[in-house]
C-alpha atoms as an extended CHARMM CRD file, in Angstrom:
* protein
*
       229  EXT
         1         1  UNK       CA              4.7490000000      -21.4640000000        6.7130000000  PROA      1               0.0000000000
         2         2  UNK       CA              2.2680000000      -21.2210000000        3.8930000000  PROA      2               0.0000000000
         3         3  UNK       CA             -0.1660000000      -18.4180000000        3.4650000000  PROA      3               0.0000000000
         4         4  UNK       CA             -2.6390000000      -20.6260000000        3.3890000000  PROA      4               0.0000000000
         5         5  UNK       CA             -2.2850000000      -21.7790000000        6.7630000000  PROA      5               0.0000000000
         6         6  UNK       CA             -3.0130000000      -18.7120000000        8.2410000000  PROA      6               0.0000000000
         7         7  UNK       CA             -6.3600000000      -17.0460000000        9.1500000000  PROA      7               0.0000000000
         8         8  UNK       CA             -7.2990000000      -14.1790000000        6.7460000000  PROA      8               0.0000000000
         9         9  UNK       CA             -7.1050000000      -11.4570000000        9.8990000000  PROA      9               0.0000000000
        10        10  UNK       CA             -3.1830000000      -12.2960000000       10.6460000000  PROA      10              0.0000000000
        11        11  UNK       CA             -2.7340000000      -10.1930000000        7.6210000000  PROA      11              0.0000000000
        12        12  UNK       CA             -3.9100000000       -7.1310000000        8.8290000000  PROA      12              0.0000000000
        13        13  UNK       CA             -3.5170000000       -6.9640000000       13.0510000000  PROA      13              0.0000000000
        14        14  UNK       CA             -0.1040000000       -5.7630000000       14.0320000000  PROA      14              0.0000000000
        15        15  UNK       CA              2.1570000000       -8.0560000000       15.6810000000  PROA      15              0.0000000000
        16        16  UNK       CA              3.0330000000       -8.2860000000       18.9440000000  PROA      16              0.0000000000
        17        17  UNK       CA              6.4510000000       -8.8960000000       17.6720000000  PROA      17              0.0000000000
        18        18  UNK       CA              7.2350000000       -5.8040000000       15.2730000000  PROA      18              0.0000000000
        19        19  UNK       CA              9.3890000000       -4.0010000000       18.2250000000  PROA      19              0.0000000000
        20        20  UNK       CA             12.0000000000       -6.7900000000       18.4670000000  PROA      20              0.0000000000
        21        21  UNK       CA             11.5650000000       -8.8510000000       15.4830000000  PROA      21              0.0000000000
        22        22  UNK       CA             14.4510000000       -6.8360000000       13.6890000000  PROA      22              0.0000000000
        23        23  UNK       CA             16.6260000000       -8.1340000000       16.3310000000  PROA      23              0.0000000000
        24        24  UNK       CA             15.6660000000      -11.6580000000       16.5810000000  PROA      24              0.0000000000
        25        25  UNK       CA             16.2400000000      -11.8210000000       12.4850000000  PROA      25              0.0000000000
        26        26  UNK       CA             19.5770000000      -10.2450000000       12.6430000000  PROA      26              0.0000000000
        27        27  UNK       CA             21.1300000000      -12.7090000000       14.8720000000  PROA      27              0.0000000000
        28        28  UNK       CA             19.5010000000      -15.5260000000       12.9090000000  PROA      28              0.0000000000
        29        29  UNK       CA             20.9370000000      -14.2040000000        9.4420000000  PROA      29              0.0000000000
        30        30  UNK       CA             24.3350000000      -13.9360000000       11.1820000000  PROA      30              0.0000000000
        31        31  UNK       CA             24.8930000000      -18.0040000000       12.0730000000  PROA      31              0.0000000000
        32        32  UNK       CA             22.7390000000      -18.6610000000        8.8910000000  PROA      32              0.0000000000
        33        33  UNK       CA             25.7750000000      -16.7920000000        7.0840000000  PROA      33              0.0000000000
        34        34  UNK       CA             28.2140000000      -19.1240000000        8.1640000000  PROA      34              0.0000000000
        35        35  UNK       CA             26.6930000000      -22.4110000000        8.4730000000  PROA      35              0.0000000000
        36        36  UNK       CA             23.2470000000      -22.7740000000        7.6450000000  PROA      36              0.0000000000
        37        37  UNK       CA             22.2080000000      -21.8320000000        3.8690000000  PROA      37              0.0000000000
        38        38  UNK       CA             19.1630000000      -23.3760000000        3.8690000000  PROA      38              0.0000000000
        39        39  UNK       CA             17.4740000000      -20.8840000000        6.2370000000  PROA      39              0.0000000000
        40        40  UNK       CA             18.3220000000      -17.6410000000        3.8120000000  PROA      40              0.0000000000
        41        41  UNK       CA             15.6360000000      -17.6340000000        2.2630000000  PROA      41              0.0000000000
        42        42  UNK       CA             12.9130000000      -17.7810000000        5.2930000000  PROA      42              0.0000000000
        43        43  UNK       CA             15.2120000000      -15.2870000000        7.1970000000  PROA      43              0.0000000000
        44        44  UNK       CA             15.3630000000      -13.0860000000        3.8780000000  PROA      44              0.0000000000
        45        45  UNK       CA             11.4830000000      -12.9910000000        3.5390000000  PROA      45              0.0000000000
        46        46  UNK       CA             10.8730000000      -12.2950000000        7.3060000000  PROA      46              0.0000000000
        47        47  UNK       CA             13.3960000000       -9.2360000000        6.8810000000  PROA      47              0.0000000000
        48        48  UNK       CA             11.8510000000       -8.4050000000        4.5210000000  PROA      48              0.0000000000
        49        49  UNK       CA              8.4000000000       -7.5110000000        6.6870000000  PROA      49              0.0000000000
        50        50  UNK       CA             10.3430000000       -5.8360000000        9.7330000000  PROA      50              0.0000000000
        51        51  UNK       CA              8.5310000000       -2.2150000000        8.5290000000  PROA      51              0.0000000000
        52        52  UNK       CA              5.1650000000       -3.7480000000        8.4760000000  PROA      52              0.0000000000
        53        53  UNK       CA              5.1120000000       -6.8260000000       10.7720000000  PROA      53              0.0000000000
        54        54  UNK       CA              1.4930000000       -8.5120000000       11.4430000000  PROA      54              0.0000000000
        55        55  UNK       CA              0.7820000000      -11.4400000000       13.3990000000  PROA      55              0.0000000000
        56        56  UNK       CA              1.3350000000      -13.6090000000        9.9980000000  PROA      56              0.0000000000
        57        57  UNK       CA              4.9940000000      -12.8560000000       10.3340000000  PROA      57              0.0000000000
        58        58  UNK       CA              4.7610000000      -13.6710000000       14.2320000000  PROA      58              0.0000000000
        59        59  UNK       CA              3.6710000000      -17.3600000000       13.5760000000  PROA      59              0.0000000000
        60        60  UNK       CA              6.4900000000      -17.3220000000       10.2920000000  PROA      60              0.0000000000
        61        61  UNK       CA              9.1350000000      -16.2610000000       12.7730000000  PROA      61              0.0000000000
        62        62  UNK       CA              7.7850000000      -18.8700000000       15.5860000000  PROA      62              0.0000000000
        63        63  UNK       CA              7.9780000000      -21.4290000000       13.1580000000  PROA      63              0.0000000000
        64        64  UNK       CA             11.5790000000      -20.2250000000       11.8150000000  PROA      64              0.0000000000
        65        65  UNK       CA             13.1130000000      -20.2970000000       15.5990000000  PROA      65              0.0000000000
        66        66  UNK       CA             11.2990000000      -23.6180000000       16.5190000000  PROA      66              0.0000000000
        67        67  UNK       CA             12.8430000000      -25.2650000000       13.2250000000  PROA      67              0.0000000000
        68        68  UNK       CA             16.5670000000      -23.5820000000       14.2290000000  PROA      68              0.0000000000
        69        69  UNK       CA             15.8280000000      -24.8950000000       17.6910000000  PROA      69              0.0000000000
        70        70  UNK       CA             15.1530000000      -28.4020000000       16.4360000000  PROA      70              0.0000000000
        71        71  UNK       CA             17.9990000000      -28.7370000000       14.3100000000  PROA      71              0.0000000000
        72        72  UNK       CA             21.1540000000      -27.8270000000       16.1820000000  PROA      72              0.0000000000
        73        73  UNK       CA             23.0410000000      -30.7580000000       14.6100000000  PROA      73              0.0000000000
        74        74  UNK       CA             22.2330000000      -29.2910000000       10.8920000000  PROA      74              0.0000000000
        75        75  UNK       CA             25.6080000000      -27.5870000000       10.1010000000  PROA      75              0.0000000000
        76        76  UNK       CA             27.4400000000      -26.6270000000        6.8730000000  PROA      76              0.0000000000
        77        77  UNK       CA             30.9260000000      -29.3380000000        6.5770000000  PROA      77              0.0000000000
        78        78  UNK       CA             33.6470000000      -28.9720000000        3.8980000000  PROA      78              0.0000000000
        79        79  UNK       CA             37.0040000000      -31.2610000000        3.3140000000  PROA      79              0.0000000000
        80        80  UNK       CA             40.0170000000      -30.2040000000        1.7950000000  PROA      80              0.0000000000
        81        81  UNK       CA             42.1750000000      -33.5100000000        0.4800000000  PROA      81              0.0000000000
        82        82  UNK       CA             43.9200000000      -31.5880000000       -2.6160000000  PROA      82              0.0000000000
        83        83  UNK       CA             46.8180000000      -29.0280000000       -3.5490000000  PROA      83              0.0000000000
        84        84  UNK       CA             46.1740000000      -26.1710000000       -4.9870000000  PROA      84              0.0000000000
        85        85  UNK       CA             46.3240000000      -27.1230000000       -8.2990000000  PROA      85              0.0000000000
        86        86  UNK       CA             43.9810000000      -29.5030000000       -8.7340000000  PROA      86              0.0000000000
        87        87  UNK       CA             40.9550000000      -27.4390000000       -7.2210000000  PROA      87              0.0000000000
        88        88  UNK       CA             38.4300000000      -25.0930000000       -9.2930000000  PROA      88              0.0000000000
        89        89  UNK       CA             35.6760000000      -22.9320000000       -8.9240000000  PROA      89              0.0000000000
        90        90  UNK       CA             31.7590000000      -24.4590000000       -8.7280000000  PROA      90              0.0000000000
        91        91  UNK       CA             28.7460000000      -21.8070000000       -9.0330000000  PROA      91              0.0000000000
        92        92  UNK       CA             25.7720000000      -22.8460000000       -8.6380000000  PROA      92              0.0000000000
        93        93  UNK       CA             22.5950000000      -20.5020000000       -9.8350000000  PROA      93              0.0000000000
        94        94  UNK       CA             18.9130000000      -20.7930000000       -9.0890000000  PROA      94              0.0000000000
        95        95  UNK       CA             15.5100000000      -19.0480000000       -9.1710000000  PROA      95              0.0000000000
        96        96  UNK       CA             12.0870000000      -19.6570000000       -8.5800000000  PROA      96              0.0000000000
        97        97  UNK       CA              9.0260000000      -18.5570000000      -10.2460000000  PROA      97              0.0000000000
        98        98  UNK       CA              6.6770000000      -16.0110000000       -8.5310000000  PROA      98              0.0000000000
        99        99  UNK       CA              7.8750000000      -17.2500000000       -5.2440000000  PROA      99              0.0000000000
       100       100  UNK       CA              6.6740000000      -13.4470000000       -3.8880000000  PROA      100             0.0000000000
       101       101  UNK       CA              2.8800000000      -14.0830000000       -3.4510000000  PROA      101             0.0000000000
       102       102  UNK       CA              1.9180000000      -10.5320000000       -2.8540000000  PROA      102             0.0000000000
       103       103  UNK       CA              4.4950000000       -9.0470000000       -5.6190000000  PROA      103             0.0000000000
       104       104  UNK       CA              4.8160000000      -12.0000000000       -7.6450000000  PROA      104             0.0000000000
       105       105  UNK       CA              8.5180000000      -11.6830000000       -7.6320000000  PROA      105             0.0000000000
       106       106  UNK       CA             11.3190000000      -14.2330000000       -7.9400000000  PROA      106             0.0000000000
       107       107  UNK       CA             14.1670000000      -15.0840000000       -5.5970000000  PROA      107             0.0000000000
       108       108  UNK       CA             17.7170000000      -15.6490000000       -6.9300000000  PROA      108             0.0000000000
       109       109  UNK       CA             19.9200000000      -17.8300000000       -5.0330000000  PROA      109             0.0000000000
       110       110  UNK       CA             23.8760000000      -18.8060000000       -5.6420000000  PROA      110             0.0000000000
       111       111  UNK       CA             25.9210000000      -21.5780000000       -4.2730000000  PROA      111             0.0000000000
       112       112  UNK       CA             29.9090000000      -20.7750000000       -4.5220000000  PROA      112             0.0000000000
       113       113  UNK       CA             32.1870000000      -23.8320000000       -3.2830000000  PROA      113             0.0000000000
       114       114  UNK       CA             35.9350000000      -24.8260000000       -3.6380000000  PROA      114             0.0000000000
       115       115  UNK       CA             35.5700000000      -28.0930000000       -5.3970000000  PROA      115             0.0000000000
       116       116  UNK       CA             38.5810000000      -30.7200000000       -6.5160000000  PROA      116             0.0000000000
       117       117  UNK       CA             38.8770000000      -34.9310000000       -6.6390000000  PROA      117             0.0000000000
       118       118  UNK       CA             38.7070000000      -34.7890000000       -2.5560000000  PROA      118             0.0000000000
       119       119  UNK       CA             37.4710000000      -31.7830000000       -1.4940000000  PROA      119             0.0000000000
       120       120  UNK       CA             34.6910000000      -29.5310000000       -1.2940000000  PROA      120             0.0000000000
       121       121  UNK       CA             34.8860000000      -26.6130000000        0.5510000000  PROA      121             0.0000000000
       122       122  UNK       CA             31.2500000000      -23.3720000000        0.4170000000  PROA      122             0.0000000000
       123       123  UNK       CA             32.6850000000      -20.4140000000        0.4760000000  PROA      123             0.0000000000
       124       124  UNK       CA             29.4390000000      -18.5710000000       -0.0630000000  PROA      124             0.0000000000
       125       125  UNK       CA             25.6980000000      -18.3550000000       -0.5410000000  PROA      125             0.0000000000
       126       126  UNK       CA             23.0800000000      -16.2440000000       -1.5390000000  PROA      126             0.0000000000
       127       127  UNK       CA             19.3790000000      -15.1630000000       -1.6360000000  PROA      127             0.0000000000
       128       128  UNK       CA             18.1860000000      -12.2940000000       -2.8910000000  PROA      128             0.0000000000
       129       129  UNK       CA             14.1610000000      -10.9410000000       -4.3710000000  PROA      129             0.0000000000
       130       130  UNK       CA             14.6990000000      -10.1920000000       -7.4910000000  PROA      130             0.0000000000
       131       131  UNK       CA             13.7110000000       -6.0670000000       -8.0890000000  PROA      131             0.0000000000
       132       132  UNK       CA             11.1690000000       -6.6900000000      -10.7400000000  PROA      132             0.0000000000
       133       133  UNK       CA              8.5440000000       -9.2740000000      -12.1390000000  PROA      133             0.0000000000
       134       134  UNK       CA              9.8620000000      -11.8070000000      -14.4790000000  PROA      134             0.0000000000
       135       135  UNK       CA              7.0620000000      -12.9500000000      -17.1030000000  PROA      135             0.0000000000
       136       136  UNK       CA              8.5230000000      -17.1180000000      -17.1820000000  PROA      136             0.0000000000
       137       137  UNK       CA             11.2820000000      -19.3040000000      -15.2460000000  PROA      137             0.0000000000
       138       138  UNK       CA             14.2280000000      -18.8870000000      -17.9960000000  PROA      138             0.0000000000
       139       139  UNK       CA             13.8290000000      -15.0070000000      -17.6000000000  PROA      139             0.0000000000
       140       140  UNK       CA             13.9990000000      -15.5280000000      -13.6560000000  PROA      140             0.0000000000
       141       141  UNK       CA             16.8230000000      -18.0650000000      -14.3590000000  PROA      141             0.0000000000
       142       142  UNK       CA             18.7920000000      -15.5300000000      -16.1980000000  PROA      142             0.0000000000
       143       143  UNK       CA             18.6320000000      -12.6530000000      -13.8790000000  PROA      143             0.0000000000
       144       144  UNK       CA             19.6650000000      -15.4990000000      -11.3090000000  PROA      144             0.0000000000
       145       145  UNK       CA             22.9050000000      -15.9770000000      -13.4810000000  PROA      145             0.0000000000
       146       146  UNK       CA             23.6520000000      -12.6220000000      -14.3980000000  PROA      146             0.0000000000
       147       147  UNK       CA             23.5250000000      -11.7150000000      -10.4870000000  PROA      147             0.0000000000
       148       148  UNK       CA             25.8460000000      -15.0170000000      -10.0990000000  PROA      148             0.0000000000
       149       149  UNK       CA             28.1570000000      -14.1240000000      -12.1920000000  PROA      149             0.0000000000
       150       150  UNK       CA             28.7760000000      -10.5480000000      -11.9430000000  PROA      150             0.0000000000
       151       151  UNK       CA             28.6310000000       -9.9530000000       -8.5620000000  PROA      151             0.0000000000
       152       152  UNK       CA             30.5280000000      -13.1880000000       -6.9240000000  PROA      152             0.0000000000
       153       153  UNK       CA             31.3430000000      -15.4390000000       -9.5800000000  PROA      153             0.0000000000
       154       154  UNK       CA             34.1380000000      -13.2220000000      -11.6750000000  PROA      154             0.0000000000
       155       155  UNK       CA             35.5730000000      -11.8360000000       -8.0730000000  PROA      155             0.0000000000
       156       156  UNK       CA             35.7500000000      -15.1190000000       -6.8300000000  PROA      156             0.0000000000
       157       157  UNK       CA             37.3140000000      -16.1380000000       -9.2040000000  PROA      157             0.0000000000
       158       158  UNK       CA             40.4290000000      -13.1330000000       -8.9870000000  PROA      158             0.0000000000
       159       159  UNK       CA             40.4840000000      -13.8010000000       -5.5770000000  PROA      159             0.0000000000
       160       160  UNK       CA             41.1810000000      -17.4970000000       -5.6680000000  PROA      160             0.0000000000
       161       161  UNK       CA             43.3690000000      -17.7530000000       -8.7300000000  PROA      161             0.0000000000
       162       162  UNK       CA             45.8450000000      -15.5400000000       -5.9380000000  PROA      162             0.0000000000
       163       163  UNK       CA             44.8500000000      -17.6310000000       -2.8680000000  PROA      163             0.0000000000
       164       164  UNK       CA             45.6780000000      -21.2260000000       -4.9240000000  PROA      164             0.0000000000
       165       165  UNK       CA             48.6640000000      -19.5180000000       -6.7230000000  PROA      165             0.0000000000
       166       166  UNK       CA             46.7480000000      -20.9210000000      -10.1850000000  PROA      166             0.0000000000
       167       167  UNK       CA             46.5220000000      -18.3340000000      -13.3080000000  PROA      167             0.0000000000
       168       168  UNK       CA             44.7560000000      -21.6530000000      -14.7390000000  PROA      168             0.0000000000
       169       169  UNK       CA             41.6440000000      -21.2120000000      -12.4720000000  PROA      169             0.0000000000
       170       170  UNK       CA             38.5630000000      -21.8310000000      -14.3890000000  PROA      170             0.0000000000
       171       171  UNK       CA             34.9990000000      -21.7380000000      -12.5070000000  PROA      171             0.0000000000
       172       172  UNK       CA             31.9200000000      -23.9890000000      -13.4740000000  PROA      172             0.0000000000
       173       173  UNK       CA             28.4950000000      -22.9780000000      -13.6630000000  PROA      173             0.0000000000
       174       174  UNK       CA             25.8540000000      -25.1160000000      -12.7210000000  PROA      174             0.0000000000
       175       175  UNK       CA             22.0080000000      -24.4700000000      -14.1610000000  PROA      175             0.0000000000
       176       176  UNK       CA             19.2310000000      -26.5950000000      -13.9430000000  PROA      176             0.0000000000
       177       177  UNK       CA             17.2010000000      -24.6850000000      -16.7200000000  PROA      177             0.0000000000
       178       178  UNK       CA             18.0820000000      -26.1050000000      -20.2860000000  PROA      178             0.0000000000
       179       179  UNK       CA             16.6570000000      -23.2860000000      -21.9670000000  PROA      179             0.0000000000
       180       180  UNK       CA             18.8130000000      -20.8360000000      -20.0620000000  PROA      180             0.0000000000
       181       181  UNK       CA             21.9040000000      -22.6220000000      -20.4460000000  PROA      181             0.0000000000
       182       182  UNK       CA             20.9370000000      -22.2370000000      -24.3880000000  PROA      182             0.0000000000
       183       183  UNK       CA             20.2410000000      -18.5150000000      -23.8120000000  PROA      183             0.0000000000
       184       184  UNK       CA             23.7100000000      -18.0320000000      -21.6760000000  PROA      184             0.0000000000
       185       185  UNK       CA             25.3690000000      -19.5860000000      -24.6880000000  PROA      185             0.0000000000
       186       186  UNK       CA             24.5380000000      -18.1040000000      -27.7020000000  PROA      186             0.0000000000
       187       187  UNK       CA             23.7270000000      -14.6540000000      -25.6530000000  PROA      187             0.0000000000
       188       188  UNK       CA             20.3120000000      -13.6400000000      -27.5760000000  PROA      188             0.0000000000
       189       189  UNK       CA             16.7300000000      -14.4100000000      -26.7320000000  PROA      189             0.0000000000
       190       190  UNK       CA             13.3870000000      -13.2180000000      -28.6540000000  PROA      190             0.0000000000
       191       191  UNK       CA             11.5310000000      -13.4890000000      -26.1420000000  PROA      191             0.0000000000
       192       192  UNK       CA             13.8090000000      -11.9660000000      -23.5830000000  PROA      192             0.0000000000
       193       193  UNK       CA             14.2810000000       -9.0350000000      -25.3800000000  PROA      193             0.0000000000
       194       194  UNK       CA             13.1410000000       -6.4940000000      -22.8380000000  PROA      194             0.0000000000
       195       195  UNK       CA             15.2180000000       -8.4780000000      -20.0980000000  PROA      195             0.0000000000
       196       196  UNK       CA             18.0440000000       -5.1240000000      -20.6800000000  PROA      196             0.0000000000
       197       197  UNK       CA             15.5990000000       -2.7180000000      -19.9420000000  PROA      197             0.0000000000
       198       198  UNK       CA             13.3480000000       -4.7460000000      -16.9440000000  PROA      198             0.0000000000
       199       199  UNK       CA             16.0470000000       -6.4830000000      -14.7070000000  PROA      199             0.0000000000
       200       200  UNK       CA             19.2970000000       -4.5750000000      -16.5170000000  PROA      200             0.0000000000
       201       201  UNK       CA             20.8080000000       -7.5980000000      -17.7020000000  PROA      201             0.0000000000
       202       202  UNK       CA             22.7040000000       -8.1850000000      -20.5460000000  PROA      202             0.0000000000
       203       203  UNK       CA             22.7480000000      -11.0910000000      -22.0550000000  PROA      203             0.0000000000
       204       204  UNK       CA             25.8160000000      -10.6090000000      -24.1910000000  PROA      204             0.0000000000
       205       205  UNK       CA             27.5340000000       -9.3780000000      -21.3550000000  PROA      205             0.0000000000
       206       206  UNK       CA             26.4500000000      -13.1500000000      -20.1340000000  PROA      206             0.0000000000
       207       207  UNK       CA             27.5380000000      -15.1650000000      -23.6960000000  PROA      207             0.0000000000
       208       208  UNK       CA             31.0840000000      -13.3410000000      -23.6520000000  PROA      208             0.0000000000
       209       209  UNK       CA             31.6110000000      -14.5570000000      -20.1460000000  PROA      209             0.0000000000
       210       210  UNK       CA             31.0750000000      -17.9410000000      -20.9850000000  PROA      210             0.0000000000
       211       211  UNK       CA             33.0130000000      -17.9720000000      -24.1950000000  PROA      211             0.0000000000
       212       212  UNK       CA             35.7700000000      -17.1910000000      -22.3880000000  PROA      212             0.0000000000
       213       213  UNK       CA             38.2700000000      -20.3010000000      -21.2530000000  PROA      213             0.0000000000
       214       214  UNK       CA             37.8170000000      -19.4230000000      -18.1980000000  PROA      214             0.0000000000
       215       215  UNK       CA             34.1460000000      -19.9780000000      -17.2920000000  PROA      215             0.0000000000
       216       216  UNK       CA             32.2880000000      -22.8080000000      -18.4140000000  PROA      216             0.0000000000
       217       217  UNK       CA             28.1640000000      -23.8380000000      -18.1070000000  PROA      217             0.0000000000
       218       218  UNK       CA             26.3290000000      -27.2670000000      -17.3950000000  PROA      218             0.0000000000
       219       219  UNK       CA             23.6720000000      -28.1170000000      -17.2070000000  PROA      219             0.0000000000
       220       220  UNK       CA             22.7370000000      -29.3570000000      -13.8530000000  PROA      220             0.0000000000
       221       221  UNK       CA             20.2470000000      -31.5540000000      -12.5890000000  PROA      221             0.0000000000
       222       222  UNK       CA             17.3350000000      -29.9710000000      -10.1620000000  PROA      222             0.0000000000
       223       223  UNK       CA             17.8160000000      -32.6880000000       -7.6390000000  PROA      223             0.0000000000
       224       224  UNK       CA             21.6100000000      -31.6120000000       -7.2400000000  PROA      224             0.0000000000
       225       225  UNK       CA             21.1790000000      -27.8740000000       -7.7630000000  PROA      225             0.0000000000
       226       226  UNK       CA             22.9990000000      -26.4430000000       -4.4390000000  PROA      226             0.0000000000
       227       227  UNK       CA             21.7220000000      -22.7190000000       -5.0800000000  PROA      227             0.0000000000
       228       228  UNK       CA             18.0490000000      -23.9320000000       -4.4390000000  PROA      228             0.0000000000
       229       229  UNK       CA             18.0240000000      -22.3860000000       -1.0530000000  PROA      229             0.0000000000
C-alpha cells in the first residue's frame, strides 16, 4: 500500500497492532521463504517497523494478509528433467532506486535457481535495504551484485559443484542495468569512486570474479529479471 493512500495522522497514532504484529510477520516470512518470493519485500518492510508500529503499518499488514489470503494457489514450482551434468548455476541481481521513502534507501534482491535444457529448480531468494543511500540506479545495482555474489552466489556455487559431482560448474549472472554490467566488467567507475568507502564494495573484487571461467554476466532484460521481488 502506497503512502499516499493513507491519511497524514496514520503516521503518528500507535497501532493497535504493535503487540502482535512481530508475530503475525514471522510466520508470514517463514512460508514466504519457501514458496512465495514475491511477498519478501512487503514482509521485509513491515519488519522492518515492528519497534515503531503506527496504524499506517496496521492497514500495510491488513492489506499483506488479505493479498496471502487471496492467493493460496500462488506457489513457487520447479522441474528437474536433466543429469547432473548438464545443469548450471543462474543468479539473478536487482535493485531499486530510493524505494525507502523516509530514508531514501534501496532494496537489493537476488534470485538463485538450478537451471539446465529441462529444468529449473529456485533454490533461493533474497531482499534486503541496502545500509546506506546510493546517489543513482548503477550504484544501487552494484551493491545489489556485490551482495549477490559474495554472500550466495560463490557458496552456491561450492556447494553445488559437490551436490552435481561437476568441477565444471559455472554460474550466470543476470543484470538488467547495462551500465553495471559495463562497471562489473572492467571493475572501475569514476563516478563510483566512493562506492569502497559508502556501501564497502569493491569493485575489483567484482571484475576478478567475473574474469574468472567460472562466473559469467548478461545482460538481462527487466521484463525477465527474477530478482525484482
Amino acid at each position: 500500500m502506497d503512502d499516499h493512500l493513507l491519511k497524514p495522522e496514520d503516521f503518528e497514532q500507535p497501532g493497535n497492532l504493535s503487540l502482535d504484529a512481530a508475530k503475525i510477520i514471522m510466520k508470514a516470512l517463514c512460508g514466504a521463504r519457501l514458496v512465495r518470493f514475491e511477498l519478501l519485500w512487503q514482509i521485509c518492510s513491515s519488519a522492518r517497523e515492528v519497534s515503531k508500529w503506527t496504524r499506517a503499518c496496521d492497514k500495510r499488514l491488513h492489506r499483506l494478509m488479505c493479498y496471502i489470503h487471496h492467493t493460496p494457489d500462488h506457489s513457487l514450482e520447479s522441474f528437474v528433467g536433466d543429469n547432473a551434468q548438464d545443469c548450471h548455476i543462474v543468479l539473478f541481481s536487482d535493485a531499486d532506486f530510493a524505494g525507502d521513502l523516509i530514508q531514501a534507501k534501496s532494496t537489493s534482491g537476488l534470485y538463485l535457481a538450478v537451471v539446465g535444457p529441462n529444468t529449473f529448480a529456485p533454490t533461493k531468494a533474497s531482499c534486503k535495504k541496502q545500509t546506506c543511500v546510493s546517489h543513482f540506479t548503477p550504484e544501487a545495482e552494484i551493491v545489489a551484485a556485490d551482495h549477490a555474489v559474495r554472500t550466495f552466489g560463490t557458496p552456491a556455487l561450492d556447494i553445488w559443484s559437490l551436490v552435481l559431482q561437476n568441477d565444471k560448474l559455472t554460474m550466470q549472472f543476470h543484470e538488467d542495468n547495462a551500465t553495471a554490467v559495463q562497471v562489473l566488467k572492467s571493475g572501475y567507475s569514476a563516478a563510483m569512486r566512493h562506492i569502497e568507502r559508502t556501501h564497502g564494495v569493491c569493485l575489483r573484487f567484482l571484475a576478478e570474479r567475473f574474469a574468472s571461467p567460472a562466473f559469467n554476466v548478461f545482460y538481462e532484460r527487466s521484463a525477465l529479471e527474477a530478482a525484482d521481488v
